[in-house]
Amino acid sequence: YDLTPQRVPTDDYIAYFERKAKGGAASVNIGECYVDDTGIPNDDYEVIHLTDHLDNRRPLAKLADAISRNGAVAAIELQKPGMASSQNSADDILLGPSDGVCEFNHGIRCKGMTEEEILRTIDAFADAALYAKQRGFGMVTVHAGHGWLLHQFLSPMTNRRTDRWGGSIENRA
């Protein structure tokens, strides 16, 4: 299965997940989807963007319908790569919880997100969840593991902030 170069589901992609639903699964998770256009792990990473400007409303609704009309709950995971993003050029600085060098991403420089960027990211997750629901997805998972941005904020190894977004586990969460 494949996505278009703009990361929109193709008919083959939809058919792949429809076959899973026809197989009797209780839910079919299409996997991780970006909450916005900032930070992409790499060009080979098959992830849908949940944004209107890509005109993926109809294919996403068609995908959710193909799953749910076969008796399964259509599920989706929301994520943002943060420091795990790819650099487009040597001048790119990745955004993450704290300033420094991202050891797990080939020593690439990382800039700590501003309060405004953090709040915009929170809104992006909420908007993406609503977007998925409006397209027919019955379950949304916020992906906070595997080194993605939310995991980076949770970990004291990558989150060295001293403001309200760092320090205690409550603040990091």
CSV table of N, CA and C in Angstrom, one decimal:
chain,number,residue,atom,x,y,z
A,1,TYR,N,0.8,-1.2,0.0
A,1,TYR,CA,0.0,0.0,0.0
A,1,TYR,C,0.9,1.2,0.0
A,2,ASP,N,0.3,2.3,-0.4
A,2,ASP,CA,1.2,3.5,-0.6
A,2,ASP,C,0.3,4.8,-0.4
A,3,LEU,N,1.0,5.9,-0.2
A,3,LEU,CA,0.4,7.2,-0.1
A,3,LEU,C,0.9,8.0,-1.3
A,4,THR,N,0.2,9.1,-1.7
A,4,THR,CA,0.7,9.9,-2.7
A,4,THR,C,1.9,10.7,-2.2
A,5,PRO,N,2.6,11.4,-3.1
A,5,PRO,CA,3.8,12.1,-2.6
A,5,PRO,C,3.4,13.2,-1.6
A,6,GLN,N,2.1,13.6,-1.6
A,6,GLN,CA,1.6,14.6,-0.6
A,6,GLN,C,1.1,13.9,0.7
A,7,ARG,N,1.4,12.6,0.8
A,7,ARG,CA,1.0,11.8,1.9
A,7,ARG,C,-0.5,11.7,2.2
A,8,VAL,N,-1.2,11.5,1.1
A,8,VAL,CA,-2.7,11.3,1.1
A,8,VAL,C,-2.9,9.9,0.7
A,9,PRO,N,-3.9,9.2,1.3
A,9,PRO,CA,-4.2,7.8,1.0
A,9,PRO,C,-4.6,7.6,-0.4
A,10,THR,N,-4.0,6.5,-1.0
A,10,THR,CA,-4.5,6.1,-2.4
A,10,THR,C,-5.5,5.1,-2.2
A,11,ASP,N,-6.2,4.7,-3.3
A,11,ASP,CA,-7.2,3.6,-3.3
A,11,ASP,C,-6.5,2.3,-2.8
A,12,ASP,N,-5.3,2.0,-3.2
A,12,ASP,CA,-4.6,0.8,-2.8
A,12,ASP,C,-4.4,0.8,-1.2
A,13,TYR,N,-4.1,2.0,-0.7
A,13,TYR,CA,-3.9,2.1,0.7
A,13,TYR,C,-5.2,1.8,1.4
A,14,ILE,N,-6.3,2.4,0.9
A,14,ILE,CA,-7.6,2.2,1.5
A,14,ILE,C,-8.0,0.7,1.5
A,15,ALA,N,-7.7,0.1,0.3
A,15,ALA,CA,-8.1,-1.3,0.2
A,15,ALA,C,-7.3,-2.2,1.1
A,16,TYR,N,-6.1,-1.9,1.4
A,16,TYR,CA,-5.3,-2.7,2.3
A,16,TYR,C,-5.9,-2.7,3.7
A,17,PHE,N,-6.3,-1.5,4.2
A,17,PHE,CA,-6.9,-1.5,5.5
A,17,PHE,C,-8.4,-2.0,5.5
A,18,GLU,N,-9.1,-1.9,4.4
A,18,GLU,CA,-10.4,-2.5,4.3
A,18,GLU,C,-10.3,-4.0,4.4
A,19,ARG,N,-9.3,-4.6,3.8
A,19,ARG,CA,-9.1,-6.1,3.9
A,19,ARG,C,-8.9,-6.5,5.4
A,20,LYS,N,-8.2,-5.7,6.1
A,20,LYS,CA,-8.0,-6.0,7.6
A,20,LYS,C,-9.3,-6.0,8.3
A,21,ALA,N,-10.2,-5.0,8.0
A,21,ALA,CA,-11.5,-4.9,8.6
A,21,ALA,C,-12.4,-6.1,8.2
A,22,LYS,N,-12.3,-6.5,7.0
A,22,LYS,CA,-13.1,-7.6,6.5
A,22,LYS,C,-12.7,-8.9,7.2
A,23,GLY,N,-11.4,-9.0,7.6
A,23,GLY,CA,-10.9,-10.2,8.3
A,23,GLY,C,-11.4,-10.4,9.7
A,24,GLY,N,-12.2,-9.4,10.2
A,24,GLY,CA,-12.9,-9.6,11.5
A,24,GLY,C,-12.2,-8.9,12.7
A,25,ALA,N,-11.3,-8.0,12.4
A,25,ALA,CA,-10.7,-7.3,13.5
A,25,ALA,C,-11.7,-6.4,14.1
A,26,ALA,N,-11.5,-6.2,15.5
A,26,ALA,CA,-12.4,-5.3,16.2
A,26,ALA,C,-12.1,-3.9,15.9
A,27,SER,N,-10.8,-3.6,15.7
A,27,SER,CA,-10.4,-2.2,15.3
A,27,SER,C,-9.3,-2.4,14.4
A,28,VAL,N,-9.2,-1.4,13.5
A,28,VAL,CA,-8.1,-1.3,12.5
A,28,VAL,C,-7.4,0.0,12.7
A,29,ASN,N,-6.1,0.0,13.1
A,29,ASN,CA,-5.4,1.2,13.3
A,29,ASN,C,-4.5,1.5,12.1
A,30,ILE,N,-4.7,2.6,11.5
A,30,ILE,CA,-3.9,3.0,10.3
A,30,ILE,C,-2.5,3.5,10.6
A,31,GLY,N,-2.3,3.6,11.9
A,31,GLY,CA,-0.9,4.0,12.3
A,31,GLY,C,-0.8,5.5,12.6
A,32,GLU,N,0.5,5.9,12.6
A,32,GLU,CA,0.8,7.3,13.0
A,32,GLU,C,0.5,8.3,11.9
A,33,CYS,N,0.0,9.4,12.3
A,33,CYS,CA,-0.3,10.5,11.4
A,33,CYS,C,0.2,11.8,12.0
A,34,TYR,N,0.8,12.7,11.2
A,34,TYR,CA,1.3,13.9,11.7
A,34,TYR,C,0.2,14.9,12.0
A,35,VAL,N,0.4,15.6,13.1
A,35,VAL,CA,-0.6,16.6,13.5
A,35,VAL,C,-0.4,17.9,12.8
A,36,ASP,N,0.7,18.2,12.2
A,36,ASP,CA,1.0,19.4,11.5
A,36,ASP,C,2.1,19.2,10.5
A,37,ASP,N,2.5,20.2,9.8
A,37,ASP,CA,3.5,20.0,8.7
A,37,ASP,C,4.9,20.3,9.2
A,38,THR,N,5.1,20.5,10.5
A,38,THR,CA,6.5,20.8,10.9
A,38,THR,C,7.2,19.6,11.4
A,39,GLY,N,8.3,19.3,10.9
A,39,GLY,CA,9.1,18.1,11.3
A,39,GLY,C,8.6,16.8,10.7
A,40,ILE,N,9.4,16.3,9.8
A,40,ILE,CA,9.1,15.0,9.1
A,40,ILE,C,10.2,14.1,9.4
A,41,PRO,N,10.0,12.8,9.9
A,41,PRO,CA,11.1,11.9,10.1
A,41,PRO,C,12.0,11.7,8.9
A,42,ASN,N,11.4,11.3,7.8
A,42,ASN,CA,12.2,11.3,6.5
A,42,ASN,C,11.2,11.0,5.4
A,43,ASP,N,11.7,11.1,4.2
A,43,ASP,CA,10.8,11.0,3.0
A,43,ASP,C,10.2,9.6,2.8
A,44,ASP,N,10.9,8.6,3.4
A,44,ASP,CA,10.5,7.2,3.2
A,44,ASP,C,9.4,6.8,4.3
A,45,TYR,N,9.2,7.7,5.2
A,45,TYR,CA,8.3,7.3,6.3
A,45,TYR,C,6.9,7.6,5.9
A,46,GLU,N,6.1,6.5,5.8
A,46,GLU,CA,4.7,6.6,5.3
A,46,GLU,C,3.8,7.1,6.4
A,47,VAL,N,3.6,8.4,6.4
A,47,VAL,CA,2.7,8.9,7.4
A,47,VAL,C,1.8,10.0,6.8
A,48,ILE,N,0.5,9.9,7.1
A,48,ILE,CA,-0.5,10.8,6.6
A,48,ILE,C,-0.4,12.1,7.4
A,49,HIS,N,-0.5,13.2,6.7
A,49,HIS,CA,-0.7,14.5,7.3
A,49,HIS,C,-2.1,14.8,7.5
A,50,LEU,N,-2.5,15.2,8.7
A,50,LEU,CA,-3.9,15.6,9.0
A,50,LEU,C,-4.1,17.1,8.8
A,51,THR,N,-4.1,17.5,7.6
A,51,THR,CA,-4.2,19.0,7.3
A,51,THR,C,-5.2,19.2,6.2
A,52,ASP,N,-6.0,20.2,6.2
A,52,ASP,CA,-6.9,20.5,5.1
A,52,ASP,C,-6.2,20.9,3.8
A,53,HIS,N,-5.1,21.6,3.9
A,53,HIS,CA,-4.5,22.1,2.7
A,53,HIS,C,-4.1,21.0,1.7
A,54,LEU,N,-3.9,19.8,2.2
A,54,LEU,CA,-3.5,18.7,1.3
A,54,LEU,C,-4.7,18.1,0.6
A,55,ASP,N,-5.9,18.6,0.9
A,55,ASP,CA,-7.1,18.1,0.4
A,55,ASP,C,-7.3,16.5,0.6
A,56,ASN,N,-7.0,16.1,1.8
A,56,ASN,CA,-7.1,14.7,2.1
A,56,ASN,C,-8.4,14.4,2.9
A,57,ARG,N,-9.3,15.3,2.9
A,57,ARG,CA,-10.6,15.1,3.6
A,57,ARG,C,-11.3,13.9,3.0
A,58,ARG,N,-11.5,13.9,1.7
A,58,ARG,CA,-12.3,12.8,1.1
A,58,ARG,C,-11.6,11.4,1.2
A,59,PRO,N,-10.3,11.3,0.9
A,59,PRO,CA,-9.6,10.0,1.1
A,59,PRO,C,-9.6,9.5,2.5
A,60,LEU,N,-9.4,10.4,3.5
A,60,LEU,CA,-9.5,10.0,4.9
A,60,LEU,C,-10.9,9.5,5.3
A,61,ALA,N,-11.9,10.2,4.9
A,61,ALA,CA,-13.3,9.8,5.1
A,61,ALA,C,-13.5,8.4,4.5
A,62,LYS,N,-13.1,8.3,3.2
A,62,LYS,CA,-13.2,7.0,2.5
A,62,LYS,C,-12.5,5.9,3.2
A,63,LEU,N,-11.3,6.2,3.7
A,63,LEU,CA,-10.6,5.2,4.5
A,63,LEU,C,-11.3,4.8,5.8
A,64,ALA,N,-11.8,5.7,6.5
A,64,ALA,CA,-12.5,5.4,7.8
A,64,ALA,C,-13.8,4.6,7.5
A,65,ASP,N,-14.5,5.0,6.4
A,65,ASP,CA,-15.7,4.3,6.0
A,65,ASP,C,-15.4,2.9,5.6
A,66,ALA,N,-14.3,2.7,4.9
A,66,ALA,CA,-14.0,1.3,4.4
A,66,ALA,C,-13.7,0.4,5.6
A,67,ILE,N,-13.2,1.0,6.6
A,67,ILE,CA,-12.9,0.2,7.8
A,67,ILE,C,-14.2,-0.1,8.6
A,68,SER,N,-14.9,1.0,8.9
A,68,SER,CA,-16.1,0.9,9.8
A,68,SER,C,-17.3,0.2,9.2
A,69,ARG,N,-17.5,0.3,7.9
A,69,ARG,CA,-18.6,-0.4,7.2
A,69,ARG,C,-18.4,-1.9,7.2
A,70,ASN,N,-17.2,-2.4,7.5
A,70,ASN,CA,-16.9,-3.8,7.6
A,70,ASN,C,-16.8,-4.3,9.1
A,71,GLY,N,-17.4,-3.5,10.0
A,71,GLY,CA,-17.6,-3.9,11.4
A,71,GLY,C,-16.4,-3.6,12.3
A,72,ALA,N,-15.4,-2.9,11.9
A,72,ALA,CA,-14.3,-2.6,12.8
A,72,ALA,C,-14.3,-1.1,13.1
A,73,VAL,N,-13.7,-0.7,14.2
A,73,VAL,CA,-13.5,0.7,14.6
A,73,VAL,C,-12.3,1.2,13.9
A,74,ALA,N,-12.4,2.3,13.1
A,74,ALA,CA,-11.3,2.9,12.5
A,74,ALA,C,-10.5,3.7,13.5
A,75,ALA,N,-9.2,3.4,13.6
A,75,ALA,CA,-8.4,4.0,14.6
A,75,ALA,C,-7.2,4.7,14.0
A,76,ILE,N,-6.7,5.7,14.6
A,76,ILE,CA,-5.6,6.5,14.1
A,76,ILE,C,-4.7,6.9,15.3
A,77,GLU,N,-3.4,7.1,15.0
A,77,GLU,CA,-2.4,7.6,16.0
A,77,GLU,C,-1.9,9.0,15.6
A,78,LEU,N,-1.9,9.9,16.6
A,78,LEU,CA,-1.4,11.2,16.3
A,78,LEU,C,0.0,11.4,16.9
A,79,GLN,N,0.9,12.0,16.1
A,79,GLN,CA,2.3,12.2,16.5
A,79,GLN,C,2.9,13.4,15.9
A,80,LYS,N,4.0,13.8,16.5
A,80,LYS,CA,4.8,14.9,16.0
A,80,LYS,C,6.3,14.5,16.3
A,81,PRO,N,7.2,14.5,15.3
A,81,PRO,CA,8.5,14.0,15.6
A,81,PRO,C,9.4,14.8,16.5
A,82,GLY,N,9.3,16.1,16.5
A,82,GLY,CA,10.2,16.9,17.3
A,82,GLY,C,11.6,16.7,16.9
A,83,MET,N,12.5,16.4,17.9
A,83,MET,CA,13.9,16.2,17.6
A,83,MET,C,14.2,15.0,16.7
A,84,ALA,N,13.2,14.1,16.4
A,84,ALA,CA,13.4,13.0,15.6
A,84,ALA,C,13.1,13.3,14.1
A,85,SER,N,12.9,14.6,13.8
A,85,SER,CA,12.6,15.0,12.5
A,85,SER,C,13.9,14.9,11.6
A,86,SER,N,13.7,15.0,10.3
A,86,SER,CA,14.8,15.0,9.4
A,86,SER,C,15.3,16.4,9.1
A,87,GLN,N,16.5,16.6,8.9
A,87,GLN,CA,17.0,17.9,8.5
A,87,GLN,C,16.9,18.0,7.0
A,88,ASN,N,16.4,19.1,6.5
A,88,ASN,CA,16.4,19.3,5.0
A,88,ASN,C,17.8,19.9,4.5
A,89,SER,N,18.5,20.6,5.4
A,89,SER,CA,19.8,21.1,5.1
A,89,SER,C,20.6,21.2,6.4
A,90,ALA,N,21.9,21.4,6.3
A,90,ALA,CA,22.7,21.5,7.5
A,90,ALA,C,22.4,22.7,8.3
A,91,ASP,N,21.6,23.7,7.8
A,91,ASP,CA,21.2,24.8,8.6
A,91,ASP,C,20.0,24.6,9.4
A,92,ASP,N,19.3,23.5,9.1
A,92,ASP,CA,18.0,23.3,9.8
A,92,ASP,C,18.3,23.0,11.3
A,93,ILE,N,17.5,23.6,12.2
A,93,ILE,CA,17.6,23.3,13.6
A,93,ILE,C,16.3,22.7,14.0
A,94,LEU,N,16.3,21.6,14.6
A,94,LEU,CA,15.1,20.9,14.9
A,94,LEU,C,14.5,21.4,16.2
A,95,LEU,N,13.2,21.4,16.4
A,95,LEU,CA,12.6,21.8,17.6
A,95,LEU,C,12.3,20.6,18.5
A,96,GLY,N,12.6,20.9,19.8
A,96,GLY,CA,12.3,19.8,20.8
A,96,GLY,C,12.1,20.5,22.1
A,97,PRO,N,12.1,19.7,23.2
A,97,PRO,CA,11.8,20.3,24.5
A,97,PRO,C,12.9,21.3,25.0
A,98,SER,N,14.2,21.0,24.7
A,98,SER,CA,15.3,21.8,25.2
A,98,SER,C,16.4,22.0,24.2
A,99,ASP,N,17.1,23.1,24.4
A,99,ASP,CA,18.3,23.4,23.5
A,99,ASP,C,19.3,22.3,23.7
A,100,GLY,N,20.1,22.1,22.7
A,100,GLY,CA,21.2,21.1,22.8
A,100,GLY,C,21.4,20.3,21.5
A,101,VAL,N,22.1,19.2,21.7
A,101,VAL,CA,22.4,18.3,20.6
A,101,VAL,C,21.5,17.1,20.8
A,102,CYS,N,20.9,16.6,19.7
A,102,CYS,CA,20.1,15.4,19.8
A,102,CYS,C,20.9,14.2,19.5
A,103,GLU,N,21.3,13.5,20.6
A,103,GLU,CA,22.2,12.4,20.5
A,103,GLU,C,21.6,11.2,19.7
A,104,PHE,N,20.3,11.0,19.8
A,104,PHE,CA,19.7,9.9,19.1
A,104,PHE,C,19.4,10.2,17.7
A,105,ASN,N,19.6,11.4,17.2
A,105,ASN,CA,19.4,11.8,15.8
A,105,ASN,C,20.7,12.4,15.2
A,106,HIS,N,21.7,11.6,15.3
A,106,HIS,CA,23.0,11.9,14.6
A,106,HIS,C,23.6,13.2,15.1
A,107,GLY,N,23.4,13.6,16.3
A,107,GLY,CA,24.0,14.8,16.9
A,107,GLY,C,23.5,16.1,16.3
A,108,ILE,N,22.3,16.1,15.7
A,108,ILE,CA,21.8,17.3,15.1
A,108,ILE,C,21.4,18.3,16.2
A,109,ARG,N,21.6,19.6,15.9
A,109,ARG,CA,21.3,20.6,16.9
A,109,ARG,C,19.8,20.7,17.1
A,110,CYS,N,19.4,21.0,18.3
A,110,CYS,CA,18.0,21.1,18.6
A,110,CYS,C,17.7,22.4,19.4
A,111,LYS,N,16.7,23.1,19.1
A,111,LYS,CA,16.3,24.3,19.8
A,111,LYS,C,15.1,24.0,20.6
A,112,GLY,N,15.1,24.5,21.9
A,112,GLY,CA,14.0,24.3,22.7
A,112,GLY,C,12.8,25.1,22.2
A,113,MET,N,11.6,24.5,22.3
A,113,MET,CA,10.4,25.2,21.8
A,113,MET,C,10.1,26.3,22.7
A,114,THR,N,9.6,27.4,22.1
A,114,THR,CA,9.1,28.5,22.9
A,114,THR,C,7.7,28.2,23.4
A,115,GLU,N,7.2,29.0,24.4
A,115,GLU,CA,5.9,28.8,24.9
A,115,GLU,C,4.9,28.8,23.8
A,116,GLU,N,5.0,29.7,22.9
A,116,GLU,CA,4.0,29.8,21.8
A,116,GLU,C,4.1,28.6,20.9
A,117,GLU,N,5.2,28.0,20.7
A,117,GLU,CA,5.3,26.8,19.8
A,117,GLU,C,4.7,25.6,20.6
A,118,ILE,N,4.9,25.6,21.9
A,118,ILE,CA,4.3,24.5,22.7
A,118,ILE,C,2.8,24.6,22.6
A,119,LEU,N,2.3,25.8,22.9
A,119,LEU,CA,0.8,25.9,22.9
A,119,LEU,C,0.2,25.7,21.5
A,120,ARG,N,1.0,26.0,20.4
A,120,ARG,CA,0.5,25.8,19.1
A,120,ARG,C,0.5,24.3,18.8
A,121,THR,N,1.5,23.5,19.4
A,121,THR,CA,1.5,22.1,19.2
A,121,THR,C,0.4,21.4,19.9
A,122,ILE,N,0.1,21.9,21.1
A,122,ILE,CA,-1.1,21.3,21.9
A,122,ILE,C,-2.4,21.5,21.1
A,123,ASP,N,-2.5,22.7,20.5
A,123,ASP,CA,-3.7,23.0,19.6
A,123,ASP,C,-3.7,22.1,18.4
A,124,ALA,N,-2.5,21.8,17.8
A,124,ALA,CA,-2.4,20.9,16.6
A,124,ALA,C,-2.9,19.5,17.0
A,125,PHE,N,-2.5,19.0,18.1
A,125,PHE,CA,-3.0,17.7,18.5
A,125,PHE,C,-4.5,17.7,18.7
A,126,ALA,N,-5.1,18.7,19.3
A,126,ALA,CA,-6.5,18.8,19.5
A,126,ALA,C,-7.2,18.9,18.1
A,127,ASP,N,-6.7,19.8,17.3
A,127,ASP,CA,-7.3,20.0,16.0
A,127,ASP,C,-7.2,18.7,15.1
A,128,ALA,N,-6.1,18.0,15.2
A,128,ALA,CA,-6.0,16.7,14.5
A,128,ALA,C,-6.9,15.6,15.0
A,129,ALA,N,-7.2,15.6,16.3
A,129,ALA,CA,-8.1,14.6,16.8
A,129,ALA,C,-9.5,14.9,16.3
A,130,LEU,N,-9.9,16.2,16.3
A,130,LEU,CA,-11.2,16.6,15.8
A,130,LEU,C,-11.3,16.3,14.3
A,131,TYR,N,-10.2,16.6,13.6
A,131,TYR,CA,-10.2,16.3,12.1
A,131,TYR,C,-10.4,14.9,11.9
A,132,ALA,N,-9.8,14.0,12.6
A,132,ALA,CA,-9.9,12.5,12.4
A,132,ALA,C,-11.3,12.1,12.8
A,133,LYS,N,-11.9,12.6,13.9
A,133,LYS,CA,-13.3,12.3,14.2
A,133,LYS,C,-14.2,12.7,13.2
A,134,GLN,N,-14.0,13.9,12.6
A,134,GLN,CA,-14.9,14.4,11.6
A,134,GLN,C,-14.8,13.6,10.3
A,135,ARG,N,-13.8,12.9,10.1
A,135,ARG,CA,-13.6,12.0,8.9
A,135,ARG,C,-14.1,10.6,9.2
A,136,GLY,N,-14.5,10.3,10.4
A,136,GLY,CA,-15.1,9.0,10.7
A,136,GLY,C,-14.3,8.1,11.5
A,137,PHE,N,-13.2,8.5,12.1
A,137,PHE,CA,-12.4,7.6,12.9
A,137,PHE,C,-13.0,7.6,14.3
A,138,GLY,N,-13.2,6.4,14.8
A,138,GLY,CA,-13.8,6.2,16.1
A,138,GLY,C,-12.9,6.1,17.3
A,139,MET,N,-11.6,6.0,17.0
A,139,MET,CA,-10.6,5.9,18.1
A,139,MET,C,-9.4,6.7,17.7
A,140,VAL,N,-8.9,7.6,18.6
A,140,VAL,CA,-7.7,8.3,18.3
A,140,VAL,C,-6.7,8.1,19.5
A,141,THR,N,-5.5,7.7,19.2
A,141,THR,CA,-4.4,7.5,20.2
A,141,THR,C,-3.4,8.7,20.0
A,142,VAL,N,-3.1,9.3,21.2
A,142,VAL,CA,-2.0,10.2,21.2
A,142,VAL,C,-0.7,9.5,21.4
A,143,HIS,N,0.2,9.5,20.4
A,143,HIS,CA,1.4,8.7,20.4
A,143,HIS,C,2.5,9.4,21.2
A,144,ALA,N,2.8,8.9,22.4
A,144,ALA,CA,3.7,9.6,23.3
A,144,ALA,C,4.9,8.7,23.6
A,145,GLY,N,5.3,7.8,22.6
A,145,GLY,CA,6.4,6.9,22.8
A,145,GLY,C,7.4,6.9,21.7
A,146,HIS,N,8.3,6.0,21.7
A,146,HIS,CA,9.3,5.8,20.7
A,146,HIS,C,10.1,7.0,20.2
A,147,GLY,N,10.3,7.9,21.1
A,147,GLY,CA,11.2,9.0,20.8
A,147,GLY,C,10.5,10.2,20.1
A,148,TRP,N,9.2,10.2,19.9
A,148,TRP,CA,8.6,11.3,19.3
A,148,TRP,C,8.4,12.4,20.3
A,149,LEU,N,8.0,13.6,19.8
A,149,LEU,CA,8.0,14.8,20.6
A,149,LEU,C,7.4,14.7,22.0
A,150,LEU,N,6.2,14.1,22.1
A,150,LEU,CA,5.6,14.0,23.5
A,150,LEU,C,6.5,13.1,24.4
A,151,HIS,N,7.1,12.1,23.9
A,151,HIS,CA,8.0,11.3,24.6
A,151,HIS,C,9.3,12.1,25.0
A,152,GLN,N,9.7,12.9,24.1
A,152,GLN,CA,10.9,13.8,24.4
A,152,GLN,C,10.5,14.7,25.6
A,153,PHE,N,9.3,15.3,25.6
A,153,PHE,CA,8.9,16.1,26.8
A,153,PHE,C,8.8,15.3,28.1
A,154,LEU,N,8.4,14.1,28.0
A,154,LEU,CA,8.2,13.3,29.2
A,154,LEU,C,9.6,12.9,29.8
A,155,SER,N,10.6,12.7,29.0
A,155,SER,CA,11.9,12.2,29.4
A,155,SER,C,12.8,13.3,30.0
A,156,PRO,N,13.3,13.1,31.2
A,156,PRO,CA,14.2,14.0,31.8
A,156,PRO,C,15.6,14.0,31.0
A,157,MET,N,15.8,13.0,30.2
A,157,MET,CA,17.0,13.0,29.4
A,157,MET,C,17.0,14.0,28.2
A,158,THR,N,15.8,14.2,27.7
A,158,THR,CA,15.7,15.2,26.6
A,158,THR,C,15.0,16.5,27.0
A,159,ASN,N,14.3,16.5,28.1
A,159,ASN,CA,13.6,17.7,28.6
A,159,ASN,C,14.4,18.2,29.8
A,160,ARG,N,15.2,19.2,29.6
A,160,ARG,CA,15.9,19.8,30.7
A,160,ARG,C,15.4,21.2,31.0
A,161,ARG,N,14.2,21.4,30.7
A,161,ARG,CA,13.6,22.8,30.9
A,161,ARG,C,13.4,23.0,32.4
A,162,THR,N,13.4,24.3,32.8
A,162,THR,CA,13.2,24.7,34.2
A,162,THR,C,11.9,25.5,34.3
A,163,ASP,N,11.1,25.6,33.3
A,163,ASP,CA,9.9,26.4,33.3
A,163,ASP,C,8.7,25.4,33.6
A,164,ARG,N,7.5,25.8,33.3
A,164,ARG,CA,6.3,25.0,33.6
A,164,ARG,C,6.2,23.8,32.8
A,165,TRP,N,7.1,23.6,31.8
A,165,TRP,CA,7.1,22.5,30.9
A,165,TRP,C,8.2,21.5,31.2
A,166,GLY,N,8.9,21.7,32.3
A,166,GLY,CA,10.0,20.8,32.6
A,166,GLY,C,10.1,20.6,34.1
A,167,GLY,N,11.1,19.9,34.6
A,167,GLY,CA,11.3,19.6,36.0
A,167,GLY,C,10.5,18.3,36.4
A,168,SER,N,9.4,18.5,37.2
A,168,SER,CA,8.7,17.4,37.7
A,168,SER,C,8.0,16.6,36.6
A,169,ILE,N,7.6,15.4,36.9
A,169,ILE,CA,6.9,14.6,35.8
A,169,ILE,C,5.6,15.2,35.5
A,170,GLU,N,5.0,15.9,36.4
A,170,GLU,CA,3.7,16.6,36.2
A,170,GLU,C,3.9,17.7,35.1
A,171,ASN,N,4.9,18.4,35.3
A,171,ASN,CA,5.2,19.5,34.3
A,171,ASN,C,5.6,18.9,33.0
A,172,ARG,N,6.5,17.9,33.0
A,172,ARG,CA,6.9,17.3,31.7
A,172,ARG,C,5.8,16.7,31.0
A,173,ALA,N,4.8,16.2,31.7
A,173,ALA,CA,3.6,15.6,31.1
A,173,ALA,C,2.6,16.7,30.6
